[in-house]
Amino acid sequence: MSLKRLISVNTVAQLLKKGIINKEGVRILDCTHEPNLAVEKPGWKVFRKEFYGKFEKVYDELCPSKELYRSGHIPEAPHISVDVAFYPSQYERLALYPPDVFQEYAQKLGIDDGEHLILYARGRFSGMLYASKIAWLFKSYGHEKISLVDGGFEEWTRKGYDISKDDVKLKRGTWKANDNMTKYNIKYEQLEEQHGDKKYIEWTDDLNLLDARVRGQFEGTEPTEFPANVVGTHIPGFKCMPAEELVEEGLMRDNDEIRDWLDVHGFKSDRPTVILCNMGVQATMLAYAIESIYPHNPIQVYN
């Protein structure tokens, strides 16, 4: 089945009505995540020893967002958790597992190889923030058949569609992971690599260097989120392109509007793109939007 990269809740409702979701090569996943819910999480060393790759244990003990999911979600949607899909490393809050490890989690969720994934969440940026993070995660493992739900769960409920409180469990899937991690993500060491007389991060005339955080953090008038209460600033050469400005009245702005917005902010479609934010979440939403308009533009997210 061919679906657009951004689909309406009406489209999702029709797919459910026709019995296509979870039956004809289409899966829907609830990506709900609330980072502010209180749970004491272990440090990276303890996590590595006691939780790494133990997906059920992480979900049961370290995933408070599951209660939001269980309070109501789009029917037929299992919960894919940011707390489970990533792990805390020494320097990354949301580090990517090796492909063979993440593959195990995806199969446990019931995803089959070659399926089209419909992703949605709730909360920030009209439920498209953490859905974008999961979308970029799957891209990093070679899965390209993805759609985001425009407006997320809030739009679904606003339109009055049915919700479910079932804890959806599907039979084990056959999904296979590939390794596109370095194609779509960039490490600190790569940004610091010397190329001639400049570091890669200093190639301001040859790259789109974009900062997806809110303007106040970029301009130093608002505190960052991680760590909290530290006044923001920005890296010289990076352009301020807040992911939150992609959303208007609860929905994603259309491609023409986003293209104009990119032009105004100095985006050049013929240059490779590097995007950062606080912890690689807002950056993925901006990356997903840019890729929808300029599918051949090479984009890497600093995680």
PDB file of N, CA and C in Angstrom, residues 54 64 68 120 152 192 202 211 231 245-246 297:
ATOM      1  N   LYS A  54      17.096  -5.611  27.564  1.00  0.00           N
ATOM      2  CA  LYS A  54      16.038  -6.347  28.267  1.00  0.00           C
ATOM      3  C   LYS A  54      14.748  -5.522  28.166  1.00  0.00           C
ATOM      4  N   PRO A  64       7.278   5.206  32.435  1.00  0.00           N
ATOM      5  CA  PRO A  64       6.026   5.758  32.969  1.00  0.00           C
ATOM      6  C   PRO A  64       5.019   6.146  31.892  1.00  0.00           C
ATOM      7  N   LEU A  68       0.068   6.619  30.155  1.00  0.00           N
ATOM      8  CA  LEU A  68      -0.606   7.504  29.203  1.00  0.00           C
ATOM      9  C   LEU A  68      -1.183   6.695  28.049  1.00  0.00           C
ATOM     10  N   TYR A 120       2.318   7.815  15.437  1.00  0.00           N
ATOM     11  CA  TYR A 120       1.704   8.996  16.039  1.00  0.00           C
ATOM     12  C   TYR A 120       2.064   9.018  17.520  1.00  0.00           C
ATOM     13  N   GLY A 152      -1.488  14.097  15.415  1.00  0.00           N
ATOM     14  CA  GLY A 152      -1.353  13.106  16.461  1.00  0.00           C
ATOM     15  C   GLY A 152      -2.648  12.722  17.155  1.00  0.00           C
ATOM     16  N   GLU A 192      33.961  17.172  14.811  1.00  0.00           N
ATOM     17  CA  GLU A 192      35.243  17.750  15.198  1.00  0.00           C
ATOM     18  C   GLU A 192      36.387  17.337  14.272  1.00  0.00           C
ATOM     19  N   GLU A 202      32.778  23.533  11.120  1.00  0.00           N
ATOM     20  CA  GLU A 202      33.060  24.906  10.696  1.00  0.00           C
ATOM     21  C   GLU A 202      32.819  25.132   9.204  1.00  0.00           C
ATOM     22  N   ASP A 211      19.868  24.469  13.846  1.00  0.00           N
ATOM     23  CA  ASP A 211      19.537  24.270  15.257  1.00  0.00           C
ATOM     24  C   ASP A 211      18.014  24.263  15.372  1.00  0.00           C
ATOM     25  N   VAL A 231      20.835  28.561  31.073  1.00  0.00           N
ATOM     26  CA  VAL A 231      20.446  29.482  30.008  1.00  0.00           C
ATOM     27  C   VAL A 231      21.017  29.012  28.677  1.00  0.00           C
ATOM     28  N   GLU A 245       8.013  25.584  14.890  1.00  0.00           N
ATOM     29  CA  GLU A 245       7.410  26.481  13.907  1.00  0.00           C
ATOM     30  C   GLU A 245       6.888  25.741  12.672  1.00  0.00           C
ATOM     31  N   LEU A 246       7.116  24.431  12.617  1.00  0.00           N
ATOM     32  CA  LEU A 246       6.544  23.617  11.546  1.00  0.00           C
ATOM     33  C   LEU A 246       5.055  23.373  11.758  1.00  0.00           C
ATOM     34  N   ASN A 297      18.187  15.487  -0.383  1.00  0.00           N
ATOM     35  CA  ASN A 297      19.138  16.246   0.432  1.00  0.00           C
ATOM     36  C   ASN A 297      19.701  15.347   1.532  1.00  0.00           C
TER      37      ASN A 297
END
